[in-house]
Amino acid sequence: DQQVKQNSPSLSVQEGRISILNCDYTNSMFDYFLWYKKYPAEGPTFLISISSIKDKNEDGRFTVFLNKSAKHLSLHIVPSQPGDSAVYFCAASVGATNKLIFGTGTLLAVQP
Amino acid sequence: GAGVSQSPSNKVTEKGKDVELRCDPISGHTALYWYRQSLGQGLEFLIYFQGNSAPDKSGLPSDRFSAERTGGSVSTLTIQRTQQEDSAVYLCASSYYFDEQYFGPGTRLTVT
């Protein structure tokens, strides 16, 4: 039972445009959400997070939006750069357990 | 400072053999996590250590899997009588209490 779903396995975007990566979850107990970025042969690195008490969190070119009623979150990257090309994982947790449940990832390719 | 390190980076073993995977967390981090990523899947939580508390083993897929953390630092994940379905990338992460998790580069395990 996949509690965190990333239905798009891949996404291709032109440099300078917006990249929108989507994530859906089924467990209404999740109250903390994160995005991780992963390059080949490296471990995932933390990108941005959001608590369930918020609906938006912004950090530079990266913004995460949370829609609790739809159990949906998205990551916006504006403007997209070739160095953003990587696999992006959405993750969620319940409370302060820090036990993360990950989605299957979306491979983002930013074309120069 | 040094990040999370894992060894070996690659391990090929025959079905039925035991394997040990090692993780060296970031110095001073209190929590240590093991995840695995099978082909086409997201990261799957395996086990979590926090300080001197009893580990959360709820993600271990079978009793062939075990992990220990010695002296609150280095951890070893042991898989006994390996099966082909154990083939995956095994990732270790550490954090300072419930702060951001930092991941190592992973160990790619192939069971032939």
PDB file of C-alpha atoms in Angstrom:
ATOM      1  CA  ASP A   1       0.000   0.000   0.000  1.00  0.00           C
ATOM      2  CA  GLN A   2       1.759   3.096  -1.281  1.00  0.00           C
ATOM      3  CA  GLN A   3       0.949   5.884   1.187  1.00  0.00           C
ATOM      4  CA  VAL A   4       2.933   8.498  -0.764  1.00  0.00           C
ATOM      5  CA  LYS A   5       2.545   8.541  -4.528  1.00  0.00           C
ATOM      6  CA  GLN A   6       4.380  10.347  -7.268  1.00  0.00           C
ATOM      7  CA  ASN A   7       2.448   9.451 -10.389  1.00  0.00           C
ATOM      8  CA  SER A   8       4.802  11.061 -12.891  1.00  0.00           C
ATOM      9  CA  PRO A   9       7.977   9.022 -13.237  1.00  0.00           C
ATOM     10  CA  SER A  10       9.591  11.723 -15.360  1.00  0.00           C
ATOM     11  CA  LEU A  11       9.269  15.361 -16.369  1.00  0.00           C
ATOM     12  CA  SER A  12      11.108  17.390 -19.008  1.00  0.00           C
ATOM     13  CA  VAL A  13      11.234  21.192 -18.827  1.00  0.00           C
ATOM     14  CA  GLN A  14      13.056  23.927 -20.717  1.00  0.00           C
ATOM     15  CA  GLU A  15      15.667  25.951 -18.870  1.00  0.00           C
ATOM     16  CA  GLY A  16      14.148  29.106 -17.396  1.00  0.00           C
ATOM     17  CA  ARG A  17      10.632  27.678 -17.257  1.00  0.00           C
ATOM     18  CA  ILE A  18       8.732  26.447 -14.207  1.00  0.00           C
ATOM     19  CA  SER A  19       9.020  22.821 -13.078  1.00  0.00           C
ATOM     20  CA  ILE A  20       6.054  21.453 -11.136  1.00  0.00           C
ATOM     21  CA  LEU A  21       6.454  18.125  -9.380  1.00  0.00           C
ATOM     22  CA  ASN A  22       3.414  16.545  -7.773  1.00  0.00           C
ATOM     23  CA  CYS A  23       2.851  14.209  -4.864  1.00  0.00           C
ATOM     24  CA  ASP A  24      -0.288  12.654  -3.368  1.00  0.00           C
ATOM     25  CA  TYR A  25      -0.688  10.934  -0.032  1.00  0.00           C
ATOM     26  CA  THR A  26      -3.351   8.782   1.547  1.00  0.00           C
ATOM     27  CA  ASN A  27      -2.578   8.891   5.269  1.00  0.00           C
ATOM     28  CA  SER A  28      -4.380  11.846   6.865  1.00  0.00           C
ATOM     29  CA  MET A  29      -2.144  11.480   9.934  1.00  0.00           C
ATOM     30  CA  PHE A  30       0.881  12.786   8.026  1.00  0.00           C
ATOM     31  CA  ASP A  31       1.747  16.221   9.370  1.00  0.00           C
ATOM     32  CA  TYR A  32       5.192  16.910   7.953  1.00  0.00           C
ATOM     33  CA  PHE A  33       6.238  16.764   4.325  1.00  0.00           C
ATOM     34  CA  LEU A  34       9.622  17.019   2.668  1.00  0.00           C
ATOM     35  CA  TRP A  35      11.206  17.048  -0.761  1.00  0.00           C
ATOM     36  CA  TYR A  36      14.558  15.413  -1.395  1.00  0.00           C
ATOM     37  CA  LYS A  37      16.734  15.643  -4.491  1.00  0.00           C
ATOM     38  CA  LYS A  38      18.936  12.781  -5.621  1.00  0.00           C
ATOM     39  CA  TYR A  39      21.755  12.698  -8.146  1.00  0.00           C
ATOM     40  CA  PRO A  40      22.998   9.345  -9.523  1.00  0.00           C
ATOM     41  CA  ALA A  41      25.306   7.415  -7.173  1.00  0.00           C
ATOM     42  CA  GLU A  42      24.638   9.858  -4.340  1.00  0.00           C
ATOM     43  CA  GLY A  43      22.290   9.789  -1.377  1.00  0.00           C
ATOM     44  CA  PRO A  44      19.213  12.023  -1.357  1.00  0.00           C
ATOM     45  CA  THR A  45      19.729  15.571  -0.096  1.00  0.00           C
ATOM     46  CA  PHE A  46      17.101  17.591   1.707  1.00  0.00           C
ATOM     47  CA  LEU A  47      15.561  20.377  -0.335  1.00  0.00           C
ATOM     48  CA  ILE A  48      12.545  21.900   1.404  1.00  0.00           C
ATOM     49  CA  SER A  49       9.858  20.944   3.890  1.00  0.00           C
ATOM     50  CA  ILE A  50       6.418  22.034   5.041  1.00  0.00           C
ATOM     51  CA  SER A  51       4.397  21.466   8.169  1.00  0.00           C
ATOM     52  CA  SER A  52       0.715  20.639   7.919  1.00  0.00           C
ATOM     53  CA  ILE A  53      -0.140  23.905   9.675  1.00  0.00           C
ATOM     54  CA  LYS A  54       1.054  25.772   6.589  1.00  0.00           C
ATOM     55  CA  ASP A  55      -0.028  25.703   2.968  1.00  0.00           C
ATOM     56  CA  LYS A  56       3.080  27.206   1.404  1.00  0.00           C
ATOM     57  CA  ASN A  57       6.784  27.380   2.116  1.00  0.00           C
ATOM     58  CA  GLU A  58       9.295  29.170  -0.061  1.00  0.00           C
ATOM     59  CA  ASP A  59      13.082  28.973  -0.234  1.00  0.00           C
ATOM     60  CA  GLY A  60      14.692  30.815  -3.100  1.00  0.00           C
ATOM     61  CA  ARG A  61      13.689  29.201  -6.385  1.00  0.00           C
ATOM     62  CA  PHE A  62      11.841  26.398  -4.579  1.00  0.00           C
ATOM     63  CA  THR A  63       8.277  26.597  -3.273  1.00  0.00           C
ATOM     64  CA  VAL A  64       6.252  23.777  -1.788  1.00  0.00           C
ATOM     65  CA  PHE A  65       2.457  23.961  -1.704  1.00  0.00           C
ATOM     66  CA  LEU A  66       0.288  21.775   0.510  1.00  0.00           C
ATOM     67  CA  ASN A  67      -3.419  21.130  -0.067  1.00  0.00           C
ATOM     68  CA  LYS A  68      -4.556  19.093   2.922  1.00  0.00           C
ATOM     69  CA  SER A  69      -8.129  18.637   1.760  1.00  0.00           C
ATOM     70  CA  ALA A  70      -6.877  17.096  -1.483  1.00  0.00           C
ATOM     71  CA  LYS A  71      -3.977  15.324   0.249  1.00  0.00           C
ATOM     72  CA  HIS A  72      -1.711  16.786  -2.387  1.00  0.00           C
ATOM     73  CA  LEU A  73       1.549  18.660  -2.392  1.00  0.00           C
ATOM     74  CA  SER A  74       3.631  20.105  -5.149  1.00  0.00           C
ATOM     75  CA  LEU A  75       7.127  21.453  -5.601  1.00  0.00           C
ATOM     76  CA  HIS A  76       7.625  24.434  -7.895  1.00  0.00           C
ATOM     77  CA  ILE A  77      11.066  25.317  -9.216  1.00  0.00           C
ATOM     78  CA  VAL A  78      11.317  28.729 -10.865  1.00  0.00           C
ATOM     79  CA  PRO A  79      13.337  29.337 -12.948  1.00  0.00           C
ATOM     80  CA  SER A  80      14.485  25.812 -13.723  1.00  0.00           C
ATOM     81  CA  GLN A  81      18.200  25.303 -14.339  1.00  0.00           C
ATOM     82  CA  PRO A  82      20.079  22.387 -15.955  1.00  0.00           C
ATOM     83  CA  GLY A  83      21.695  21.657 -12.568  1.00  0.00           C
ATOM     84  CA  ASP A  84      18.223  20.911 -11.200  1.00  0.00           C
ATOM     85  CA  SER A  85      18.137  17.744 -13.315  1.00  0.00           C
ATOM     86  CA  ALA A  86      17.832  14.927 -10.753  1.00  0.00           C
ATOM     87  CA  VAL A  87      15.317  12.556  -9.186  1.00  0.00           C
ATOM     88  CA  TYR A  88      12.987  14.314  -6.749  1.00  0.00           C
ATOM     89  CA  PHE A  89      11.424  12.358  -3.886  1.00  0.00           C
ATOM     90  CA  CYS A  90       8.452  13.461  -1.867  1.00  0.00           C
ATOM     91  CA  ALA A  91       8.364  12.183   1.735  1.00  0.00           C
ATOM     92  CA  ALA A  92       5.992  12.408   4.683  1.00  0.00           C
ATOM     93  CA  SER A  93       5.994  11.620   8.381  1.00  0.00           C
ATOM     94  CA  VAL A  94       3.655  11.442  11.339  1.00  0.00           C
ATOM     95  CA  GLY A  95       4.624  13.619  14.266  1.00  0.00           C
ATOM     96  CA  ALA A  96       8.163  13.841  15.430  1.00  0.00           C
ATOM     97  CA  THR A  97       9.045  10.250  14.628  1.00  0.00           C
ATOM     98  CA  ASN A  98      11.124  11.312  11.680  1.00  0.00           C
ATOM     99  CA  LYS A  99      10.330   7.929  10.119  1.00  0.00           C
ATOM    100  CA  LEU A 100       9.909   9.064   6.551  1.00  0.00           C
ATOM    101  CA  ILE A 101       7.608   7.458   4.012  1.00  0.00           C
ATOM    102  CA  PHE A 102       8.879   8.176   0.505  1.00  0.00           C
ATOM    103  CA  GLY A 103       7.281   8.294  -2.904  1.00  0.00           C
ATOM    104  CA  THR A 104       8.809   6.545  -5.886  1.00  0.00           C
ATOM    105  CA  GLY A 105      10.431   9.687  -7.265  1.00  0.00           C
ATOM    106  CA  THR A 106      10.158  11.846 -10.384  1.00  0.00           C
ATOM    107  CA  LEU A 107      13.090  12.241 -12.740  1.00  0.00           C
ATOM    108  CA  LEU A 108      13.356  15.893 -13.761  1.00  0.00           C
ATOM    109  CA  ALA A 109      15.295  16.763 -16.892  1.00  0.00           C
ATOM    110  CA  VAL A 110      15.910  20.468 -17.512  1.00  0.00           C
ATOM    111  CA  GLN A 111      16.861  21.042 -21.134  1.00  0.00           C
ATOM    112  CA  PRO A 112      19.303  23.894 -21.871  1.00  0.00           C
TER     113      PRO A 112
ATOM    114  CA  GLY B   1      32.795  18.155   8.165  1.00  0.00           C
ATOM    115  CA  ALA B   2      32.515  14.560   7.017  1.00  0.00           C
ATOM    116  CA  GLY B   3      29.138  13.341   5.879  1.00  0.00           C
ATOM    117  CA  VAL B   4      27.522   9.950   6.299  1.00  0.00           C
ATOM    118  CA  SER B   5      29.681   7.194   4.874  1.00  0.00           C
ATOM    119  CA  GLN B   6      28.701   3.674   3.914  1.00  0.00           C
ATOM    120  CA  SER B   7      30.706   0.602   3.013  1.00  0.00           C
ATOM    121  CA  PRO B   8      31.014  -1.238   0.795  1.00  0.00           C
ATOM    122  CA  SER B   9      29.696   0.880  -2.058  1.00  0.00           C
ATOM    123  CA  ASN B  10      28.869  -2.263  -4.020  1.00  0.00           C
ATOM    124  CA  LYS B  11      28.365  -5.840  -2.874  1.00  0.00           C
ATOM    125  CA  VAL B  12      27.641  -8.874  -5.000  1.00  0.00           C
ATOM    126  CA  THR B  13      26.761 -12.022  -3.103  1.00  0.00           C
ATOM    127  CA  GLU B  14      25.361 -15.435  -3.818  1.00  0.00           C
ATOM    128  CA  LYS B  15      21.877 -16.360  -2.754  1.00  0.00           C
ATOM    129  CA  GLY B  16      21.910 -17.875   0.715  1.00  0.00           C
ATOM    130  CA  LYS B  17      24.996 -16.028   1.962  1.00  0.00           C
ATOM    131  CA  ASP B  18      24.982 -13.508   4.805  1.00  0.00           C
ATOM    132  CA  VAL B  19      26.026  -9.889   4.226  1.00  0.00           C
ATOM    133  CA  GLU B  20      26.922  -6.999   6.498  1.00  0.00           C
ATOM    134  CA  LEU B  21      26.536  -3.379   5.465  1.00  0.00           C
ATOM    135  CA  ARG B  22      28.181  -0.617   7.457  1.00  0.00           C
ATOM    136  CA  CYS B  23      27.157   2.967   8.148  1.00  0.00           C
ATOM    137  CA  ASP B  24      29.237   5.703   9.774  1.00  0.00           C
ATOM    138  CA  PRO B  25      26.913   8.572  10.711  1.00  0.00           C
ATOM    139  CA  ILE B  26      27.837  12.209  11.095  1.00  0.00           C
ATOM    140  CA  SER B  27      29.649  12.714  14.386  1.00  0.00           C
ATOM    141  CA  GLY B  28      27.313  13.946  17.115  1.00  0.00           C
ATOM    142  CA  HIS B  29      24.137  12.867  15.377  1.00  0.00           C
ATOM    143  CA  THR B  30      21.778  11.089  17.734  1.00  0.00           C
ATOM    144  CA  ALA B  31      19.548   9.295  15.246  1.00  0.00           C
ATOM    145  CA  LEU B  32      20.409   6.762  12.564  1.00  0.00           C
ATOM    146  CA  TYR B  33      18.121   5.299   9.925  1.00  0.00           C
ATOM    147  CA  TRP B  34      18.299   2.538   7.354  1.00  0.00           C
ATOM    148  CA  TYR B  35      16.254   2.641   4.159  1.00  0.00           C
ATOM    149  CA  ARG B  36      16.378   0.629   0.976  1.00  0.00           C
ATOM    150  CA  GLN B  37      15.439   1.403  -2.577  1.00  0.00           C
ATOM    151  CA  SER B  38      14.500  -1.501  -4.795  1.00  0.00           C
ATOM    152  CA  LEU B  39      14.354  -1.070  -8.557  1.00  0.00           C
ATOM    153  CA  GLY B  40      11.471   1.217  -9.508  1.00  0.00           C
ATOM    154  CA  GLN B  41      10.451   1.769  -5.914  1.00  0.00           C
ATOM    155  CA  GLY B  42      10.687   4.636  -3.475  1.00  0.00           C
ATOM    156  CA  LEU B  43      12.867   4.577  -0.402  1.00  0.00           C
ATOM    157  CA  GLU B  44      11.491   2.056   2.072  1.00  0.00           C
ATOM    158  CA  PHE B  45      12.067   2.614   5.793  1.00  0.00           C
ATOM    159  CA  LEU B  46      13.745  -0.325   7.524  1.00  0.00           C
ATOM    160  CA  ILE B  47      14.891   0.610  11.037  1.00  0.00           C
ATOM    161  CA  TYR B  48      15.541   3.686  13.176  1.00  0.00           C
ATOM    162  CA  PHE B  49      17.811   4.247  16.182  1.00  0.00           C
ATOM    163  CA  GLN B  50      17.452   7.313  18.426  1.00  0.00           C
ATOM    164  CA  GLY B  51      20.025   7.689  21.170  1.00  0.00           C
ATOM    165  CA  ASN B  52      19.836   4.883  23.718  1.00  0.00           C
ATOM    166  CA  SER B  53      16.158   4.151  23.083  1.00  0.00           C
ATOM    167  CA  ALA B  54      15.004   0.799  21.742  1.00  0.00           C
ATOM    168  CA  PRO B  55      15.172   0.869  17.939  1.00  0.00           C
ATOM    169  CA  ASP B  56      12.051   1.102  15.790  1.00  0.00           C
ATOM    170  CA  LYS B  57      12.288  -2.101  13.748  1.00  0.00           C
ATOM    171  CA  SER B  58       8.839  -1.832  12.219  1.00  0.00           C
ATOM    172  CA  GLY B  59      10.148  -1.621   8.636  1.00  0.00           C
ATOM    173  CA  LEU B  60      12.330  -4.729   8.621  1.00  0.00           C
ATOM    174  CA  PRO B  61      10.821  -7.020   5.958  1.00  0.00           C
ATOM    175  CA  SER B  62      11.683 -10.330   7.626  1.00  0.00           C
ATOM    176  CA  ASP B  63      13.599 -11.824  10.540  1.00  0.00           C
ATOM    177  CA  ARG B  64      16.549 -12.332   8.194  1.00  0.00           C
ATOM    178  CA  PHE B  65      17.215  -8.620   8.599  1.00  0.00           C
ATOM    179  CA  SER B  66      18.773  -7.158  11.732  1.00  0.00           C
ATOM    180  CA  ALA B  67      20.745  -4.070  12.644  1.00  0.00           C
ATOM    181  CA  GLU B  68      22.739  -2.844  15.550  1.00  0.00           C
ATOM    182  CA  ARG B  69      24.330   0.407  16.505  1.00  0.00           C
ATOM    183  CA  THR B  70      27.425   0.200  18.636  1.00  0.00           C
ATOM    184  CA  GLY B  71      28.363   2.957  21.062  1.00  0.00           C
ATOM    185  CA  GLY B  72      25.675   5.204  19.667  1.00  0.00           C
ATOM    186  CA  SER B  73      27.651   5.653  16.473  1.00  0.00           C
ATOM    187  CA  VAL B  74      28.495   3.084  13.774  1.00  0.00           C
ATOM    188  CA  SER B  75      25.690   0.804  12.604  1.00  0.00           C
ATOM    189  CA  THR B  76      25.732  -2.537  10.837  1.00  0.00           C
ATOM    190  CA  LEU B  77      22.793  -3.910   8.866  1.00  0.00           C
ATOM    191  CA  THR B  78      22.958  -7.691   8.549  1.00  0.00           C
ATOM    192  CA  ILE B  79      20.991  -9.731   6.063  1.00  0.00           C
ATOM    193  CA  GLN B  80      21.089 -13.470   6.630  1.00  0.00           C
ATOM    194  CA  ARG B  81      20.488 -16.081   3.941  1.00  0.00           C
ATOM    195  CA  THR B  82      20.161 -13.448   1.235  1.00  0.00           C
ATOM    196  CA  GLN B  83      17.460 -13.814  -1.411  1.00  0.00           C
ATOM    197  CA  GLN B  84      17.291 -12.257  -4.879  1.00  0.00           C
ATOM    198  CA  GLU B  85      14.516  -9.928  -3.741  1.00  0.00           C
ATOM    199  CA  ASP B  86      16.976  -8.403  -1.260  1.00  0.00           C
ATOM    200  CA  SER B  87      18.816  -6.809  -4.199  1.00  0.00           C
ATOM    201  CA  ALA B  88      18.510  -3.053  -3.710  1.00  0.00           C
ATOM    202  CA  VAL B  89      20.409   0.076  -2.762  1.00  0.00           C
ATOM    203  CA  TYR B  90      20.630   0.273   1.025  1.00  0.00           C
ATOM    204  CA  LEU B  91      20.791   3.848   2.306  1.00  0.00           C
ATOM    205  CA  CYS B  92      21.767   5.040   5.740  1.00  0.00           C
ATOM    206  CA  ALA B  93      20.898   8.464   7.138  1.00  0.00           C
ATOM    207  CA  SER B  94      21.614  10.291  10.375  1.00  0.00           C
ATOM    208  CA  SER B  95      20.150  13.318  12.099  1.00  0.00           C
ATOM    209  CA  TYR B  96      20.496  15.380  15.255  1.00  0.00           C
ATOM    210  CA  TYR B  97      17.355  14.308  17.097  1.00  0.00           C
ATOM    211  CA  PHE B  98      14.437  15.183  14.790  1.00  0.00           C
ATOM    212  CA  ASP B  99      16.294  17.570  12.529  1.00  0.00           C
ATOM    213  CA  GLU B 100      16.963  17.045   8.843  1.00  0.00           C
ATOM    214  CA  GLN B 101      18.204  13.610   7.800  1.00  0.00           C
ATOM    215  CA  TYR B 102      21.523  13.438   5.965  1.00  0.00           C
ATOM    216  CA  PHE B 103      21.940  10.449   3.694  1.00  0.00           C
ATOM    217  CA  GLY B 104      25.001   8.455   2.768  1.00  0.00           C
ATOM    218  CA  PRO B 105      25.730   7.387  -0.833  1.00  0.00           C
ATOM    219  CA  GLY B 106      24.289   3.916  -0.293  1.00  0.00           C
ATOM    220  CA  THR B 107      25.433   0.334  -0.761  1.00  0.00           C
ATOM    221  CA  ARG B 108      24.244  -1.395  -3.916  1.00  0.00           C
ATOM    222  CA  LEU B 109      23.560  -5.037  -3.037  1.00  0.00           C
ATOM    223  CA  THR B 110      23.177  -7.593  -5.811  1.00  0.00           C
ATOM    224  CA  VAL B 111      22.156 -11.128  -4.918  1.00  0.00           C
ATOM    225  CA  THR B 112      22.887 -13.617  -7.708  1.00  0.00           C
TER     226      THR B 112
END
